[in-house]
Coordinates of C-alpha atoms in Angstrom, one line a residue:
M1 CA -20.8 -83.4 -78.1
T2 CA -22.9 -80.4 -78.7
T3 CA -25.6 -79.3 -76.3
H4 CA -28.5 -77.2 -77.5
H5 CA -30.4 -74.9 -75.1
S6 CA -33.9 -73.7 -75.8
K7 CA -34.8 -70.0 -75.6
H8 CA -36.8 -70.7 -72.4
H9 CA -33.7 -72.4 -70.7
L10 CA -31.4 -69.5 -71.8
K11 CA -33.9 -67.0 -70.3
T12 CA -34.1 -69.0 -67.1
I13 CA -30.3 -69.1 -66.8
R14 CA -30.0 -65.4 -67.5
Q15 CA -32.5 -64.6 -64.8
L16 CA -30.8 -66.9 -62.4
L17 CA -27.4 -65.2 -63.0
L18 CA -28.9 -61.7 -62.6
T19 CA -30.2 -62.8 -59.2
L20 CA -27.1 -64.7 -58.0
V21 CA -24.3 -62.4 -59.2
P22 CA -25.3 -59.4 -57.0
L23 CA -25.8 -61.8 -54.1
L24 CA -22.4 -63.4 -54.5
L25 CA -20.8 -60.0 -54.8
L26 CA -22.5 -58.9 -51.6
L27 CA -21.4 -62.0 -49.8
T28 CA -17.8 -61.7 -50.9
A29 CA -17.8 -58.1 -49.9
C30 CA -19.1 -58.8 -46.4
P31 CA -16.5 -59.2 -43.7
G32 CA -16.9 -62.1 -41.3
M33 CA -18.5 -64.5 -43.8
E34 CA -15.7 -66.9 -44.4
N35 CA -15.7 -70.6 -43.7
G36 CA -18.5 -71.6 -46.1
G37 CA -20.8 -68.8 -45.1
E38 CA -20.5 -69.2 -41.4
P39 CA -20.0 -65.8 -39.8
S40 CA -16.6 -65.3 -38.2
T41 CA -16.7 -64.2 -34.6
G42 CA -14.6 -63.0 -31.7
S43 CA -15.3 -62.1 -28.1
V44 CA -15.3 -59.0 -25.9
S45 CA -14.6 -58.6 -22.2
G46 CA -14.0 -55.6 -20.1
R47 CA -14.5 -53.6 -16.9
V48 CA -16.6 -50.5 -16.3
V49 CA -15.4 -47.9 -13.8
D50 CA -16.3 -44.3 -12.8
T51 CA -13.9 -41.4 -13.3
D52 CA -12.3 -42.2 -9.9
G53 CA -11.6 -45.8 -10.9
N54 CA -14.4 -47.3 -8.8
D55 CA -16.2 -50.4 -10.1
I56 CA -19.7 -49.9 -11.5
S57 CA -22.0 -52.8 -11.2
S58 CA -25.3 -53.5 -13.1
V59 CA -24.1 -51.6 -16.2
T60 CA -26.1 -52.7 -19.3
V61 CA -23.6 -53.5 -22.1
N62 CA -25.0 -53.8 -25.6
I63 CA -23.0 -54.9 -28.6
N64 CA -25.0 -55.7 -31.8
G65 CA -28.1 -56.6 -29.7
N66 CA -26.0 -58.9 -27.5
E67 CA -26.7 -57.6 -24.0
V68 CA -25.2 -58.4 -20.6
Q69 CA -24.7 -56.7 -17.3
S70 CA -21.5 -56.0 -15.5
N71 CA -21.0 -57.8 -12.2
E72 CA -20.3 -56.4 -8.7
Q73 CA -16.7 -55.6 -9.7
G74 CA -17.7 -54.0 -13.1
F75 CA -16.6 -57.0 -15.2
Y76 CA -18.5 -58.5 -18.2
S77 CA -17.9 -60.8 -21.1
I78 CA -19.7 -61.3 -24.5
S79 CA -18.9 -64.2 -26.9
G80 CA -19.9 -64.8 -30.5
V81 CA -19.6 -61.2 -31.6
S82 CA -19.3 -60.9 -35.4
V83 CA -15.9 -59.5 -36.6
G84 CA -15.4 -55.9 -37.7
S85 CA -15.8 -52.5 -36.3
K86 CA -18.4 -52.3 -33.5
L87 CA -20.0 -49.9 -31.1
A88 CA -20.6 -51.0 -27.5
T89 CA -23.2 -49.0 -25.6
F90 CA -22.9 -48.7 -21.8
S91 CA -25.9 -47.4 -19.7
A92 CA -26.4 -47.4 -15.9
S93 CA -28.6 -45.5 -13.5
G94 CA -26.9 -42.3 -12.3
F95 CA -24.4 -42.2 -15.2
A96 CA -24.3 -40.7 -18.7
T97 CA -24.8 -43.3 -21.4
T98 CA -21.6 -43.7 -23.4
Q99 CA -20.2 -45.7 -26.3
E100 CA -16.9 -47.3 -27.3
R101 CA -15.8 -48.0 -30.9
F102 CA -13.6 -51.1 -31.2
E103 CA -12.6 -53.9 -33.6
V104 CA -13.6 -57.5 -33.2
I105 CA -11.0 -59.8 -34.6
E106 CA -11.7 -63.4 -35.7
D107 CA -11.3 -66.0 -32.8
R108 CA -9.7 -63.3 -30.7
S109 CA -10.7 -61.5 -27.5
S110 CA -10.8 -57.7 -27.3
F111 CA -10.7 -56.0 -23.9
L112 CA -12.3 -52.7 -23.1
E113 CA -11.7 -50.5 -20.0
T114 CA -14.7 -48.2 -20.0
V115 CA -15.1 -45.1 -17.9
M116 CA -18.6 -43.7 -17.3
L117 CA -19.3 -40.1 -16.2
A118 CA -21.6 -39.7 -13.2
V119 CA -24.6 -37.4 -13.2
D120 CA -23.6 -34.4 -11.0
V121 CA -26.5 -32.0 -11.5
Q122 CA -30.2 -32.8 -11.0
G123 CA -33.2 -30.6 -11.0
S124 CA -36.7 -30.1 -12.5
V125 CA -38.8 -27.5 -14.3
D126 CA -42.4 -27.1 -15.2
A127 CA -42.9 -27.8 -18.9
A128 CA -45.6 -25.1 -19.2
A129 CA -43.6 -22.4 -17.4
G130 CA -40.0 -23.4 -18.5
G131 CA -37.0 -22.7 -16.3
E132 CA -33.3 -23.3 -15.6
V133 CA -31.3 -26.1 -14.0
F134 CA -27.7 -25.1 -13.2
S135 CA -24.9 -26.6 -11.1
S136 CA -24.6 -25.3 -7.6
D137 CA -21.6 -23.2 -8.5
G138 CA -23.5 -21.7 -11.5
R139 CA -20.8 -22.7 -14.0
G140 CA -23.0 -24.8 -16.3
G141 CA -26.5 -25.9 -17.0
V142 CA -29.6 -25.6 -19.3
R143 CA -32.5 -23.3 -19.9
I144 CA -35.8 -24.8 -21.1
D145 CA -38.3 -22.4 -22.6
A146 CA -42.1 -22.7 -21.8
N147 CA -44.1 -25.2 -23.8
T148 CA -41.2 -26.6 -25.8
V149 CA -41.0 -30.1 -24.4
V150 CA -42.4 -33.3 -26.1
D151 CA -42.7 -36.9 -25.2
E152 CA -41.1 -39.9 -27.0
N153 CA -43.8 -39.8 -29.6
G154 CA -43.4 -36.1 -30.3
N155 CA -46.6 -35.1 -28.5
A156 CA -46.6 -31.9 -26.4
Y157 CA -45.9 -32.6 -22.8
S158 CA -47.2 -30.8 -19.7
G159 CA -45.9 -31.6 -16.3
T160 CA -42.7 -31.9 -14.4
V161 CA -39.5 -32.2 -16.5
N162 CA -36.7 -33.9 -14.6
V163 CA -33.2 -32.9 -15.8
D164 CA -30.0 -34.9 -15.3
I165 CA -26.7 -33.3 -16.3
A166 CA -23.3 -34.9 -16.4
M167 CA -20.6 -32.2 -17.0
L168 CA -17.3 -33.3 -18.4
D169 CA -14.0 -31.5 -17.8
P170 CA -11.8 -32.4 -20.8
S171 CA -8.6 -31.2 -19.0
N172 CA -9.1 -34.1 -16.6
P173 CA -7.7 -37.3 -18.2
S174 CA -10.3 -39.7 -16.6
D175 CA -13.2 -37.4 -17.7
L176 CA -11.7 -37.4 -21.2
D177 CA -11.8 -41.3 -21.1
S178 CA -15.6 -41.2 -20.6
F179 CA -16.2 -39.5 -24.0
P180 CA -18.6 -41.4 -26.2
G181 CA -17.0 -42.7 -29.4
D182 CA -13.4 -42.4 -30.5
F183 CA -13.3 -38.5 -31.0
S184 CA -13.9 -38.9 -34.7
A185 CA -16.2 -36.1 -36.1
R186 CA -17.8 -34.4 -39.1
D187 CA -18.4 -30.7 -39.6
Q188 CA -21.2 -29.0 -41.5
N189 CA -19.2 -29.2 -44.7
D190 CA -18.8 -33.0 -44.2
Q191 CA -15.1 -32.6 -43.5
E192 CA -13.9 -35.4 -41.2
G193 CA -11.3 -35.2 -38.5
S194 CA -10.8 -35.5 -34.8
L195 CA -11.8 -33.3 -31.9
E196 CA -10.1 -31.1 -29.4
S197 CA -12.6 -30.5 -26.6
F198 CA -13.0 -27.3 -24.5
G199 CA -16.0 -28.7 -22.6
A200 CA -18.8 -31.1 -22.9
M201 CA -22.0 -32.3 -21.1
N202 CA -24.7 -34.9 -21.3
V203 CA -28.3 -33.8 -20.7
E204 CA -31.2 -36.1 -20.3
L205 CA -34.9 -35.1 -19.8
S206 CA -37.5 -37.5 -18.3
D207 CA -41.0 -37.4 -16.8
D208 CA -41.7 -38.7 -13.3
N209 CA -42.1 -42.3 -14.6
G210 CA -38.6 -42.2 -16.2
N211 CA -39.9 -41.9 -19.8
A212 CA -37.6 -39.9 -22.1
L213 CA -38.5 -36.3 -23.0
D214 CA -36.9 -33.9 -25.5
I215 CA -37.2 -30.5 -27.2
A216 CA -40.0 -30.2 -29.8
S217 CA -39.0 -30.1 -33.5
G218 CA -38.4 -26.5 -34.6
E219 CA -37.7 -25.3 -31.0
T220 CA -34.3 -24.6 -29.3
S221 CA -33.1 -24.6 -25.8
G222 CA -30.2 -22.9 -24.0
I223 CA -27.0 -24.7 -23.0
T224 CA -24.1 -23.4 -20.9
I225 CA -20.9 -25.6 -21.0
P226 CA -18.1 -24.8 -18.5
I227 CA -14.6 -24.1 -19.9
P228 CA -11.8 -25.6 -17.8
P229 CA -10.0 -22.7 -16.1
A230 CA -6.6 -23.8 -17.6
D231 CA -8.0 -23.5 -21.1
V232 CA -9.8 -20.2 -20.9
D233 CA -7.0 -18.1 -22.5
R234 CA -6.6 -20.4 -25.5
A235 CA -10.3 -21.1 -26.0
P236 CA -11.6 -19.5 -29.2
D237 CA -14.3 -16.7 -28.8
T238 CA -16.7 -18.8 -31.0
I239 CA -16.7 -22.5 -31.2
P240 CA -18.7 -25.2 -33.0
L241 CA -21.1 -27.3 -31.0
F242 CA -21.1 -31.0 -31.8
S243 CA -23.8 -33.6 -30.9
Y244 CA -23.1 -37.3 -30.7
D245 CA -24.7 -39.6 -33.3
T246 CA -25.3 -42.9 -31.5
E247 CA -26.1 -44.8 -34.8
Q248 CA -22.8 -43.9 -36.5
G249 CA -20.6 -43.4 -33.5
V250 CA -19.4 -40.0 -34.6
W251 CA -19.7 -36.4 -33.4
V252 CA -21.6 -34.1 -35.8
E253 CA -21.4 -30.3 -35.9
E254 CA -24.9 -28.8 -35.3
S255 CA -24.5 -25.2 -34.2
S256 CA -22.1 -22.9 -32.3
A257 CA -21.5 -21.3 -28.9
T258 CA -19.9 -18.1 -27.7
K259 CA -17.3 -17.8 -24.9
T260 CA -19.0 -15.8 -22.2
Q261 CA -17.9 -14.7 -18.7
L262 CA -20.7 -15.6 -16.2
S263 CA -21.7 -13.6 -13.2
N264 CA -19.6 -15.7 -10.9
G265 CA -16.5 -14.8 -12.9
S266 CA -16.1 -18.2 -14.6
F267 CA -16.1 -18.7 -18.4
A268 CA -18.4 -21.0 -20.4
Y269 CA -19.6 -21.6 -23.9
V270 CA -23.3 -20.4 -24.2
G271 CA -25.4 -21.5 -27.2
L272 CA -28.7 -22.9 -28.4
V273 CA -29.4 -26.6 -29.2
D274 CA -32.4 -28.3 -30.7
S275 CA -32.4 -31.5 -28.6
Y276 CA -30.7 -32.8 -25.5
S277 CA -28.1 -35.6 -25.3
W278 CA -24.3 -35.3 -25.5
W279 CA -23.0 -31.9 -26.5
N280 CA -19.4 -30.9 -27.0
A281 CA -17.7 -27.6 -27.6
D282 CA -14.8 -28.5 -29.9
V283 CA -12.3 -27.6 -32.5
L284 CA -12.0 -30.0 -35.4
Y285 CA -8.5 -30.8 -36.6
E286 CA -7.3 -32.9 -39.5
Q287 CA -5.3 -35.9 -38.4
S288 CA -1.7 -37.1 -38.3
F289 CA -1.0 -40.8 -37.5
L290 CA 1.3 -42.9 -35.4
T291 CA 1.9 -46.4 -36.4
G292 CA 3.6 -49.4 -34.7
R293 CA 3.1 -52.8 -33.2
V294 CA 1.9 -54.1 -29.9
V295 CA 4.0 -57.2 -28.9
T296 CA 4.8 -59.4 -26.0
S297 CA 8.3 -59.4 -24.4
N298 CA 9.0 -62.4 -26.7
G299 CA 8.1 -60.3 -29.8
D300 CA 4.8 -62.1 -30.5
P301 CA 2.1 -59.8 -31.8
V302 CA -0.8 -58.8 -29.5
P303 CA -4.0 -58.5 -31.5
G304 CA -7.1 -56.8 -30.1
A305 CA -5.2 -54.4 -27.9
R306 CA -6.7 -51.0 -27.3
V307 CA -4.3 -48.3 -28.4
K308 CA -4.8 -44.6 -27.5
S309 CA -2.9 -41.4 -28.3
R310 CA -3.4 -39.1 -25.4
G311 CA -2.7 -35.4 -26.0
Q312 CA -0.3 -33.7 -23.6
D313 CA -0.7 -30.2 -25.0
Y314 CA -4.3 -30.5 -26.0
N315 CA -7.6 -32.1 -24.7
G316 CA -8.0 -35.0 -27.1
L317 CA -7.6 -38.7 -27.6
G318 CA -7.1 -40.9 -30.6
E319 CA -8.2 -44.6 -30.4
T320 CA -7.8 -47.8 -32.4
T321 CA -7.4 -51.6 -32.0
S322 CA -4.3 -53.5 -32.9
Q323 CA -4.8 -56.0 -35.8
S324 CA -4.1 -59.7 -36.0
D325 CA -0.4 -59.0 -36.6
G326 CA -0.2 -56.5 -33.7
T327 CA 0.0 -53.4 -35.9
F328 CA -1.9 -50.2 -35.2
R329 CA -2.5 -46.8 -36.8
V330 CA -3.8 -44.3 -34.3
P331 CA -4.8 -40.7 -35.1
A332 CA -3.4 -37.7 -33.2
R333 CA -3.4 -33.9 -33.6
P334 CA -0.6 -32.8 -36.0
N335 CA 2.6 -31.1 -34.6
S336 CA 1.6 -31.9 -31.0
E337 CA 2.8 -33.9 -28.0
V338 CA 1.2 -37.2 -27.1
V339 CA 1.8 -40.4 -25.1
V340 CA 0.6 -43.7 -26.6
E341 CA -1.0 -46.3 -24.4
A342 CA -1.7 -49.9 -25.2
T343 CA -3.9 -52.2 -23.1
A344 CA -4.6 -55.9 -23.6
G345 CA -6.4 -57.8 -20.8
A346 CA -4.5 -57.0 -17.6
G347 CA -1.4 -55.8 -19.5
T348 CA -0.8 -52.0 -20.1
A349 CA 2.2 -50.1 -21.4
T350 CA 2.7 -46.3 -22.0
T351 CA 5.3 -44.7 -24.2
N352 CA 7.3 -41.6 -23.4
T353 CA 6.1 -38.3 -24.9
I354 CA 6.1 -38.4 -28.7
N355 CA 6.1 -35.5 -31.1
T356 CA 3.4 -36.1 -33.8
P357 CA 4.1 -35.4 -37.5
G358 CA 2.4 -32.9 -39.8
E359 CA -1.2 -33.0 -41.1
G360 CA -1.8 -36.2 -43.0
E361 CA 1.6 -37.6 -42.3
E362 CA 2.6 -40.8 -40.4
T363 CA 5.4 -41.6 -38.0
D364 CA 6.3 -45.2 -37.0
I365 CA 7.0 -45.4 -33.3
G366 CA 8.1 -49.0 -33.3
D367 CA 7.0 -51.7 -30.8
I368 CA 5.0 -51.2 -27.6
V369 CA 5.8 -54.2 -25.3
I370 CA 3.2 -55.5 -22.9
E371 CA 2.8 -58.6 -20.9
A372 CA -0.3 -60.0 -22.7
P373 CA -2.1 -63.0 -21.2
V374 CA -0.8 -66.4 -22.1
L375 CA -4.1 -68.0 -20.9
Q376 CA -7.5 -66.5 -20.0
I377 CA -10.4 -68.4 -18.6
S378 CA -13.9 -66.8 -18.4
L379 CA -16.8 -68.4 -16.4
S380 CA -20.4 -67.2 -16.8
W381 CA -23.7 -68.7 -15.7
G382 CA -27.3 -68.0 -15.0
E383 CA -29.3 -66.6 -12.1
T384 CA -29.0 -69.7 -10.0
P385 CA -27.0 -70.8 -8.1
S386 CA -25.9 -67.3 -7.0
D387 CA -22.3 -68.3 -6.2
L388 CA -20.1 -70.4 -8.5
D389 CA -16.4 -70.2 -8.0
S390 CA -13.4 -70.5 -10.3
H391 CA -10.5 -72.6 -9.0
F392 CA -7.1 -72.7 -10.8
T393 CA -4.1 -74.7 -9.6
G394 CA -0.6 -75.0 -11.1
P395 CA 3.1 -75.3 -10.5
L396 CA 5.1 -72.6 -8.8
E397 CA 8.5 -71.6 -10.3
A398 CA 10.3 -72.4 -7.0
G399 CA 8.5 -75.8 -6.6
G400 CA 5.2 -76.8 -5.1
R401 CA 1.8 -75.7 -6.3
F402 CA -0.5 -72.7 -6.0
H403 CA -4.3 -72.5 -5.7
V404 CA -5.9 -69.3 -7.1
Y405 CA -9.5 -68.8 -6.0
Y406 CA -11.6 -66.4 -3.9
V407 CA -9.3 -66.7 -0.8
N408 CA -6.1 -66.2 -2.7
Q409 CA -6.8 -64.2 -5.9
G410 CA -3.1 -64.3 -7.0
S411 CA -1.0 -61.8 -8.9
L412 CA 0.1 -61.1 -12.4
S413 CA 3.3 -59.2 -11.6
Q414 CA 4.8 -61.8 -9.3
S415 CA 4.3 -65.5 -8.5
P416 CA 2.1 -67.3 -9.3
Y417 CA 1.5 -65.0 -12.4
A418 CA -2.1 -66.0 -12.3
Q419 CA -5.0 -63.9 -11.0
L420 CA -8.8 -64.1 -10.4
D421 CA -10.3 -60.8 -11.3
T422 CA -13.4 -61.0 -9.2
D423 CA -15.4 -63.2 -6.8
D424 CA -18.9 -62.9 -8.1
T425 CA -21.4 -64.0 -5.4
T426 CA -24.6 -62.6 -7.0
S427 CA -25.1 -64.7 -10.1
F428 CA -24.1 -64.5 -13.8
G429 CA -20.4 -63.7 -13.6
P430 CA -18.1 -63.4 -15.4
E431 CA -15.2 -64.6 -13.2
V432 CA -12.0 -64.3 -15.3
I433 CA -8.7 -65.9 -14.5
T434 CA -5.7 -64.4 -16.3
V435 CA -2.2 -66.1 -16.6
T436 CA 0.8 -64.1 -17.8
R437 CA 3.5 -66.7 -17.3
V438 CA 3.5 -70.5 -17.3
F439 CA 6.1 -73.1 -16.1
N440 CA 6.6 -76.8 -16.6
G441 CA 3.8 -78.9 -15.1
V442 CA 0.1 -79.4 -15.3
Y443 CA -2.4 -76.5 -14.6
R444 CA -6.0 -77.5 -13.8
Y445 CA -9.2 -75.4 -13.9
S446 CA -12.4 -76.3 -12.0
V447 CA -15.8 -74.8 -11.1
H448 CA -17.2 -75.3 -7.6
D449 CA -20.8 -74.7 -6.6
F450 CA -20.2 -72.8 -3.4
S451 CA -24.0 -72.2 -2.9
N452 CA -24.7 -75.9 -2.7
R453 CA -21.3 -77.1 -1.4
N454 CA -22.8 -79.1 1.5
A455 CA -25.5 -80.9 -0.6
S456 CA -25.2 -84.6 -1.0
Q457 CA -27.5 -84.5 -4.0
S458 CA -27.8 -81.5 -6.3
R459 CA -28.4 -80.6 -9.9
A460 CA -28.0 -76.9 -9.4
L461 CA -24.6 -76.8 -11.1
A462 CA -25.9 -79.0 -14.0
E463 CA -28.9 -76.6 -14.5
S464 CA -26.8 -73.4 -14.0
G465 CA -26.1 -72.8 -17.7
A466 CA -22.4 -72.4 -16.8
T467 CA -20.1 -71.8 -19.7
V468 CA -16.3 -71.7 -19.7
E469 CA -14.4 -70.0 -22.5
V470 CA -10.7 -70.7 -22.8
R471 CA -8.3 -68.3 -24.7
V472 CA -4.6 -69.2 -25.4
D473 CA -2.5 -66.3 -26.6
G474 CA -5.7 -64.3 -27.1
V475 CA -7.3 -67.0 -29.3
V476 CA -10.5 -68.8 -28.2
V477 CA -9.5 -72.4 -28.3
D478 CA -12.3 -74.1 -26.4
T479 CA -15.7 -73.4 -25.0
Y480 CA -17.2 -75.8 -22.4
N481 CA -20.8 -76.1 -21.3
V482 CA -21.5 -77.7 -17.9
P483 CA -22.4 -81.4 -18.3
D484 CA -25.9 -82.6 -17.4
Q485 CA -24.8 -84.5 -14.3
E486 CA -25.5 -84.0 -10.7
G487 CA -22.7 -82.8 -8.4
T488 CA -21.0 -79.7 -7.0
L489 CA -17.6 -79.8 -8.6
W490 CA -17.0 -79.5 -12.4
T491 CA -13.4 -80.3 -13.3
V492 CA -13.2 -78.7 -16.7
F493 CA -9.7 -79.0 -18.2
D494 CA -5.9 -79.4 -17.8
F495 CA -3.4 -77.1 -19.4
E496 CA 0.2 -78.1 -20.2
N497 CA 2.8 -77.0 -22.7
G498 CA 0.3 -74.8 -24.4
N499 CA -2.2 -77.6 -24.9
V500 CA -5.7 -77.7 -23.4
T501 CA -6.9 -81.2 -22.4
P502 CA -10.6 -81.6 -21.6
I503 CA -11.6 -83.4 -18.4
D504 CA -15.3 -82.3 -18.2
T505 CA -16.4 -84.4 -15.3
V506 CA -18.7 -83.6 -12.4
S507 CA -18.4 -84.9 -8.8
Y508 CA -19.2 -83.9 -5.3
E509 CA -16.9 -81.7 -3.2
A510 CA -17.8 -79.7 -0.1
P511 CA -14.8 -77.7 1.3
P512 CA -13.4 -75.3 -1.3
A513 CA -9.9 -76.1 0.0
D514 CA -10.3 -79.7 -1.2
V515 CA -10.9 -78.7 -4.9
N516 CA -8.1 -80.4 -6.8
A517 CA -6.7 -81.4 -3.4
S518 CA -4.5 -84.2 -4.9
A519 CA -2.6 -81.5 -6.8
L520 CA -2.3 -79.1 -3.8
Q521 CA 0.1 -78.9 -0.8
G522 CA 0.0 -77.1 2.5
L523 CA -3.4 -75.4 2.3
Q524 CA -4.5 -73.9 5.6
A525 CA -8.1 -73.8 6.9
L526 CA -10.3 -71.3 5.0
P527 CA -11.7 -68.2 6.5
A528 CA -15.4 -67.6 6.2
K529 CA -16.5 -66.3 2.8
R530 CA -18.0 -62.9 2.8

């Protein structure tokens, strides 16, 4: 049978093809659009600490517009993040804003251990007169010229300029961990590479109401960045100054600075900048690469692990994320000494010192073995009630059963090989239980409304917005939302032989010790909760 098409029909078909083909090409080129056009997602959890390892609460964490705050112990969790390379932004009062670049893997959970640098110098100048704000030891600071400050809209500003400075010592490993981005950079000739730092600082200007200020277009301001004493002899006489591009997550060469001995005898890089944010005195190097796999003790791949190459004879880091098969490719300075660290959930492993290959070359360092979580359970909820508790029970290797909750938070390195990361008593969560080994028998997870534990009638748990996300071997296998039923105890699921069995019932229970009591033995009376 022959079909005849009119000119009008052929023109319509041609126009349709011209419209659809580019669209189809775009969709097929976009990562995370498999499964019939549904965007593929993963999840991100982490902990935020300062350079001394102390937890930081109320940190705003933003990933692709998804925003949460860290709890009292610095923990947070975000689900439903589209796959691919992402930038997470961390901001908190009293700390320099920072960013982490990482990879979201489909149906997997990535874990970030983020370090934030505290503001250590504060002062003010009059915008009309200008002035200086320096550290008490005179080693670093800024000079602002008269009538050079503008508000967020670019209008000339007159009044008090408040100056917050966070100075970073790149010879200190924990300071180095607080660097924004992953040390990738671009020079003025658009050459890309990684950075070796000889000093950095973050400078933020604001008015008395906390509104951001900056240097006017076409103006410059002075900056003095301390050089670590141990690096003075090898620090170059002139060095590029890089600013941090928060949109791209890379450092960009903007100007230069000169090594100068200050009146107090210390050395610093002194230069001019045209705005204030993060500034870094660095040498750009072309990269070499170390490849390998992150695996469990059973040889199973660990996707989503954070992998870092940490310079031992230079101030620099390379960072990447292990892929779905556990493989990684992390940059490092050529012909140098590094150690490689891998972190996944609560598991961390570090190699011995490794000699890196030449520029542009790769070396396979083999497998890095860590005890990655077998099971992870994350509980989050709304503002009320203020205190929901995670309860996890299971078999002990030597017989009997354990009960992990706020009284006994467990251990990952010894029995019961299950641990509650934090007891959040001020709303939202997350509370995360991590399990590194499992034994024969049934494990049970429940959520108890501690705030309303003595109520005989309560819908607070039902209206809490509580959500439980379950990951087995790093893969999100189930997400549960609290049922719309009154009660104070939500029994969520059982876990046995790698399988999750939903229970999803709500009942009443007052004493926390009685949660899953039929499965427990020998519990003593509980101490008062803090």
